[in-house]
C-alpha cells in the first residue's frame, strides 16, 4: 500500500499520474478551473506532497495548513507563485521542470516572431473579415524581414539560448542582455552581449525570456519602449508582469513601436475588455509556450518524478532549493 498522500492540483496525462500512484494515494483536483486558496488549504491538510501549477499560490498560509508537507513539485520552470524562501525555512524541497520545455517555448517564441514580422494573424483576421477584395496589391501587408535582422534576447537562460540557436538559422544578428554575462555561450550560440539600453535601441525584435522577479517586474515600461525603434517588435514569452501593459498599450497605439506579441499577460486570463485587445498591431496567445504534447508529457513526468523523490526523501532531478533537500 502506498504510504504517502499526494495532492495534484490539475488533471495530468495518465502516464504521469501512474508514476505518482506507484508511491502515493493520489487526489487529483478534477475541475478545469484551479482550486480556490481556501479549497487548496482544505485539500492540502493531510497531504505529504503537492504537485502545483503556476495558478496555485504556495505561501506561508498554505504551508501552515499542510503540516505533513514534505515536498512541493511545480509543473513549470517559473516559480513566481511559490514562496521558495518560506519552503526552504521549513525544510521543504521545491521541485520544478527545467530542461524539458525550453525548446518548445523557443519554438513558440520564434513562431510569434515570424508571425509578428510577417503579420500573419493580422492579415488572416482581415481575410476572414472579408477584407481581401484585390488579388494582389504591391503596397499591402508589408511586414519586416526576419533574416539578417537584429534580434535582442533579454535573459540568456535555457529558453534564450534555444531562441538564439533558432535565430542563427535565419542569419540574424543576435545580441543579448542578461543578469550574468556568459562568454562561453557567446561563442557557442553566436550572440553578443550589450547593455540593456543598447539592446533596446539596436534590436529589430526584442524577446523577453527572463523569470518574473522583483527586478524584472515592469522591466519593459514607457522609458524602455521609448528606446526601441519605431519599427521594433516586442515579444514576451516570460511572464506577463515583466511588461507594463498600460505603457505597452500607449506605445502600440501611438506607433512608438510597430507590433507586439504576448504569450503571457497581466493578469491571466486577460480581461476581454482590456484596451490592448482593441489594437490590431498586437497578437496575444494564451500562455501556450510549452503546450506541445510530447513536451507537456515530459514536463508532467518530470514533475511526477520530482514529487515521488521528495516524498521518499531522495534527491530530485530538479530542485529549486537544494539546501532543503535531504
Ligand atoms: P532560466 O534558464 O532560469 O533563464 C532565465 C535567464 O534570465 C537567466 O539567464 C537569468 O540570469 C536571466 N535573468 C534573471 N533576472 C534577470 C534580470 N533582472 N535581468 C536580465 N536577465 C535576468 O529560465 P528559462 O527556462 O529560460 O525560463 C525563463 C522564464 O520563462 C521562466 O522563469 C518562466 O517564467 C518563463 N516561461 C514561460 C513559458 C511560457 O509558456 N510562455 C514557458 C516556460 C518558461 P542568470 O543566468 O544570472 O540566472
Short mmCIF file of N, CA, C and O and ligand atoms in Angstrom, two decimals, residues 76-80 96 98-99 101-102 105 108 154-161 177-182 208-213 215-216 219 236-239 263-264 287-291 296, ligand 1:
data_model
loop_
_atom_site.label_atom_id
_atom_site.label_comp_id
_atom_site.label_asym_id
_atom_site.label_seq_id
_atom_site.Cartn_x
_atom_site.Cartn_y
_atom_site.Cartn_z
N UNK A 76 6.32 23.54 -13.83
CA UNK A 76 6.73 24.74 -14.58
C UNK A 76 8.18 25.04 -14.25
O UNK A 76 8.74 24.53 -13.27
N UNK A 77 8.77 25.90 -15.08
CA UNK A 77 10.11 26.42 -14.78
C UNK A 77 9.99 27.64 -13.86
O UNK A 77 10.73 27.77 -12.89
N UNK A 78 9.05 28.52 -14.17
CA UNK A 78 8.87 29.73 -13.36
C UNK A 78 8.27 29.36 -12.00
O UNK A 78 7.39 28.50 -11.90
N UNK A 79 8.77 30.02 -10.97
CA UNK A 79 8.32 29.70 -9.61
C UNK A 79 7.77 30.94 -8.91
O UNK A 79 7.77 31.00 -7.67
N UNK A 80 7.29 31.91 -9.70
CA UNK A 80 6.86 33.17 -9.08
C UNK A 80 5.61 33.01 -8.21
O UNK A 80 5.30 33.89 -7.43
N UNK A 96 10.99 21.63 -9.72
CA UNK A 96 10.49 22.36 -10.89
C UNK A 96 10.97 21.66 -12.15
O UNK A 96 11.57 20.58 -12.04
N UNK A 98 13.01 22.45 -15.25
CA UNK A 98 13.90 22.99 -16.28
C UNK A 98 14.34 21.87 -17.23
O UNK A 98 14.21 20.69 -16.90
N UNK A 99 14.83 22.28 -18.39
CA UNK A 99 15.46 21.29 -19.28
C UNK A 99 14.51 20.64 -20.27
O UNK A 99 14.92 20.29 -21.36
N UNK A 101 11.35 21.91 -21.34
CA UNK A 101 10.38 22.71 -22.10
C UNK A 101 10.98 23.92 -22.81
O UNK A 101 10.27 24.67 -23.49
N UNK A 102 12.28 24.11 -22.66
CA UNK A 102 12.90 25.30 -23.27
C UNK A 102 12.78 25.27 -24.80
O UNK A 102 12.51 26.30 -25.42
N UNK A 105 9.27 26.15 -25.92
CA UNK A 105 8.96 27.57 -25.68
C UNK A 105 9.71 28.44 -26.67
O UNK A 105 9.18 29.44 -27.17
N UNK A 108 7.88 28.34 -29.92
CA UNK A 108 6.72 29.25 -29.90
C UNK A 108 7.18 30.70 -30.03
O UNK A 108 6.60 31.49 -30.78
N UNK A 154 16.52 39.13 -24.15
CA UNK A 154 16.68 39.60 -22.76
C UNK A 154 16.48 38.39 -21.85
O UNK A 154 15.38 37.88 -21.71
N UNK A 155 17.59 37.92 -21.26
CA UNK A 155 17.56 36.71 -20.43
C UNK A 155 18.12 35.55 -21.20
O UNK A 155 17.38 34.86 -21.91
N UNK A 156 19.45 35.32 -21.10
CA UNK A 156 20.08 34.23 -21.87
C UNK A 156 20.15 32.96 -21.03
O UNK A 156 21.22 32.48 -20.70
N UNK A 157 18.98 32.45 -20.64
CA UNK A 157 18.91 31.17 -19.92
C UNK A 157 18.60 30.06 -20.91
O UNK A 157 18.99 30.12 -22.07
N UNK A 158 17.89 29.05 -20.43
CA UNK A 158 17.63 27.89 -21.29
C UNK A 158 16.79 28.28 -22.50
O UNK A 158 17.09 27.87 -23.63
N UNK A 159 15.74 29.06 -22.29
CA UNK A 159 14.88 29.44 -23.41
C UNK A 159 15.62 30.43 -24.32
O UNK A 159 15.61 30.27 -25.55
N UNK A 160 16.28 31.41 -23.72
CA UNK A 160 17.00 32.40 -24.52
C UNK A 160 18.02 31.75 -25.44
O UNK A 160 18.17 32.14 -26.60
N UNK A 161 18.72 30.75 -24.93
CA UNK A 161 19.74 30.08 -25.76
C UNK A 161 19.11 29.30 -26.91
O UNK A 161 19.64 29.27 -28.03
N UNK A 177 21.09 40.65 -23.55
CA UNK A 177 21.39 41.22 -22.25
C UNK A 177 20.85 40.26 -21.21
O UNK A 177 19.73 39.77 -21.36
N UNK A 178 21.63 39.98 -20.20
CA UNK A 178 21.19 39.05 -19.17
C UNK A 178 21.86 39.45 -17.86
O UNK A 178 22.83 40.21 -17.86
N UNK A 179 21.34 38.92 -16.76
CA UNK A 179 21.90 39.28 -15.45
C UNK A 179 23.39 38.91 -15.38
O UNK A 179 24.22 39.66 -14.90
N UNK A 180 23.68 37.74 -15.92
CA UNK A 180 25.07 37.27 -15.94
C UNK A 180 25.56 37.24 -17.38
O UNK A 180 24.80 36.87 -18.27
N UNK A 181 26.80 37.64 -17.57
CA UNK A 181 27.37 37.54 -18.92
C UNK A 181 28.00 36.16 -19.09
O UNK A 181 28.69 35.68 -18.19
N UNK A 182 27.73 35.52 -20.23
CA UNK A 182 28.20 34.15 -20.45
C UNK A 182 29.11 34.09 -21.68
O UNK A 182 28.64 33.82 -22.79
N UNK A 208 11.63 38.71 -24.67
CA UNK A 208 11.83 38.65 -23.22
C UNK A 208 11.78 37.19 -22.76
O UNK A 208 10.76 36.52 -22.95
N UNK A 209 12.86 36.71 -22.15
CA UNK A 209 12.88 35.34 -21.63
C UNK A 209 13.56 35.33 -20.26
O UNK A 209 14.46 34.54 -20.01
N UNK A 210 13.12 36.24 -19.41
CA UNK A 210 13.61 36.32 -18.02
C UNK A 210 12.55 35.75 -17.08
O UNK A 210 11.39 35.70 -17.44
N UNK A 211 12.94 35.35 -15.87
CA UNK A 211 11.91 34.98 -14.89
C UNK A 211 11.26 36.24 -14.32
O UNK A 211 11.83 37.33 -14.41
N UNK A 212 10.08 36.09 -13.76
CA UNK A 212 9.46 37.22 -13.07
C UNK A 212 10.02 37.30 -11.65
O UNK A 212 9.89 36.35 -10.87
N UNK A 213 10.69 38.39 -11.35
CA UNK A 213 11.25 38.64 -10.02
C UNK A 213 10.98 40.11 -9.70
O UNK A 213 10.55 40.86 -10.58
N UNK A 215 13.07 42.32 -9.63
CA UNK A 215 13.93 43.10 -10.53
C UNK A 215 13.37 43.15 -11.96
O UNK A 215 13.67 44.08 -12.71
N UNK A 216 12.60 42.15 -12.35
CA UNK A 216 12.11 42.13 -13.74
C UNK A 216 10.66 42.59 -13.85
O UNK A 216 10.13 42.68 -14.96
N UNK A 219 9.96 45.41 -16.28
CA UNK A 219 11.27 45.66 -16.91
C UNK A 219 11.08 46.47 -18.19
O UNK A 219 11.91 47.29 -18.55
N UNK A 236 6.93 38.76 -25.81
CA UNK A 236 7.09 38.35 -24.41
C UNK A 236 6.64 36.91 -24.23
O UNK A 236 5.46 36.59 -24.37
N UNK A 237 7.62 36.03 -23.92
CA UNK A 237 7.27 34.63 -23.59
C UNK A 237 7.66 34.32 -22.15
O UNK A 237 7.79 33.17 -21.78
N UNK A 238 7.88 35.36 -21.33
CA UNK A 238 8.33 35.11 -19.96
C UNK A 238 7.14 35.06 -19.00
O UNK A 238 6.49 34.03 -18.85
N UNK A 239 6.83 36.18 -18.37
CA UNK A 239 5.64 36.29 -17.52
C UNK A 239 5.04 37.67 -17.78
O UNK A 239 5.78 38.65 -18.00
N UNK A 263 2.73 36.07 -25.23
CA UNK A 263 2.20 34.74 -24.87
C UNK A 263 1.73 34.75 -23.41
O UNK A 263 1.11 33.79 -22.96
N UNK A 264 2.08 35.82 -22.72
CA UNK A 264 1.75 35.94 -21.29
C UNK A 264 1.24 37.36 -21.04
O UNK A 264 1.73 38.31 -21.65
N UNK A 287 -0.76 31.83 -23.20
CA UNK A 287 0.27 31.15 -22.39
C UNK A 287 0.47 29.70 -22.87
O UNK A 287 0.29 28.75 -22.10
N UNK A 288 0.84 29.58 -24.14
CA UNK A 288 0.97 28.24 -24.74
C UNK A 288 2.42 27.89 -25.05
O UNK A 288 2.69 26.99 -25.83
N UNK A 289 3.36 28.62 -24.43
CA UNK A 289 4.79 28.43 -24.74
C UNK A 289 5.23 26.98 -24.77
O UNK A 289 5.92 26.55 -25.69
N UNK A 290 4.85 26.23 -23.77
CA UNK A 290 5.33 24.84 -23.68
C UNK A 290 4.22 23.84 -23.98
O UNK A 290 4.35 22.65 -23.69
N UNK A 291 3.14 24.32 -24.61
CA UNK A 291 1.97 23.46 -24.81
C UNK A 291 2.07 22.63 -26.09
O UNK A 291 1.24 22.75 -26.99
N UNK A 296 4.77 18.51 -23.06
CA UNK A 296 3.93 18.56 -21.86
C UNK A 296 3.99 17.23 -21.12
O UNK A 296 4.04 17.20 -19.88
P1 LIG B 1 16.42 30.28 -16.95
O1 LIG B 1 17.18 29.19 -17.61
O2 LIG B 1 16.49 30.43 -15.47
O3 LIG B 1 16.85 31.66 -17.65
C1 LIG B 1 16.45 32.92 -17.23
C2 LIG B 1 17.56 33.89 -17.58
O4 LIG B 1 17.13 35.21 -17.20
C3 LIG B 1 18.86 33.61 -16.81
O5 LIG B 1 19.94 33.68 -17.70
C4 LIG B 1 18.89 34.73 -15.79
O6 LIG B 1 20.18 35.12 -15.40
C5 LIG B 1 18.22 35.85 -16.53
N1 LIG B 1 17.77 36.91 -15.62
C6 LIG B 1 17.24 36.79 -14.39
N2 LIG B 1 16.96 38.00 -13.87
C7 LIG B 1 17.34 38.90 -14.81
C8 LIG B 1 17.32 40.32 -14.86
N3 LIG B 1 16.87 41.05 -13.84
N4 LIG B 1 17.80 40.92 -15.97
C9 LIG B 1 18.30 40.20 -17.01
N5 LIG B 1 18.34 38.85 -17.01
C10 LIG B 1 17.86 38.21 -15.93
O7 LIG B 1 14.85 30.16 -17.28
P2 LIG B 1 14.18 29.71 -18.65
O8 LIG B 1 13.93 28.26 -18.62
O9 LIG B 1 14.93 30.29 -19.79
O10 LIG B 1 12.75 30.42 -18.46
C11 LIG B 1 12.65 31.82 -18.29
C12 LIG B 1 11.25 32.18 -17.86
O11 LIG B 1 10.35 31.95 -18.93
C13 LIG B 1 10.70 31.32 -16.72
O12 LIG B 1 11.11 31.81 -15.45
C14 LIG B 1 9.22 31.41 -16.91
O13 LIG B 1 8.68 32.48 -16.16
C15 LIG B 1 9.05 31.72 -18.38
N6 LIG B 1 8.46 30.60 -19.14
C16 LIG B 1 7.34 30.84 -19.89
C17 LIG B 1 6.77 29.82 -20.62
C18 LIG B 1 5.54 30.06 -21.47
O14 LIG B 1 4.73 29.17 -21.61
N7 LIG B 1 5.41 31.23 -22.06
C19 LIG B 1 7.33 28.54 -20.61
C20 LIG B 1 8.47 28.33 -19.84
C21 LIG B 1 9.02 29.35 -19.10
P3 LIG B 1 21.21 34.16 -14.58
O15 LIG B 1 21.86 33.35 -15.64
O16 LIG B 1 22.12 35.09 -13.87
O17 LIG B 1 20.37 33.34 -13.65
#
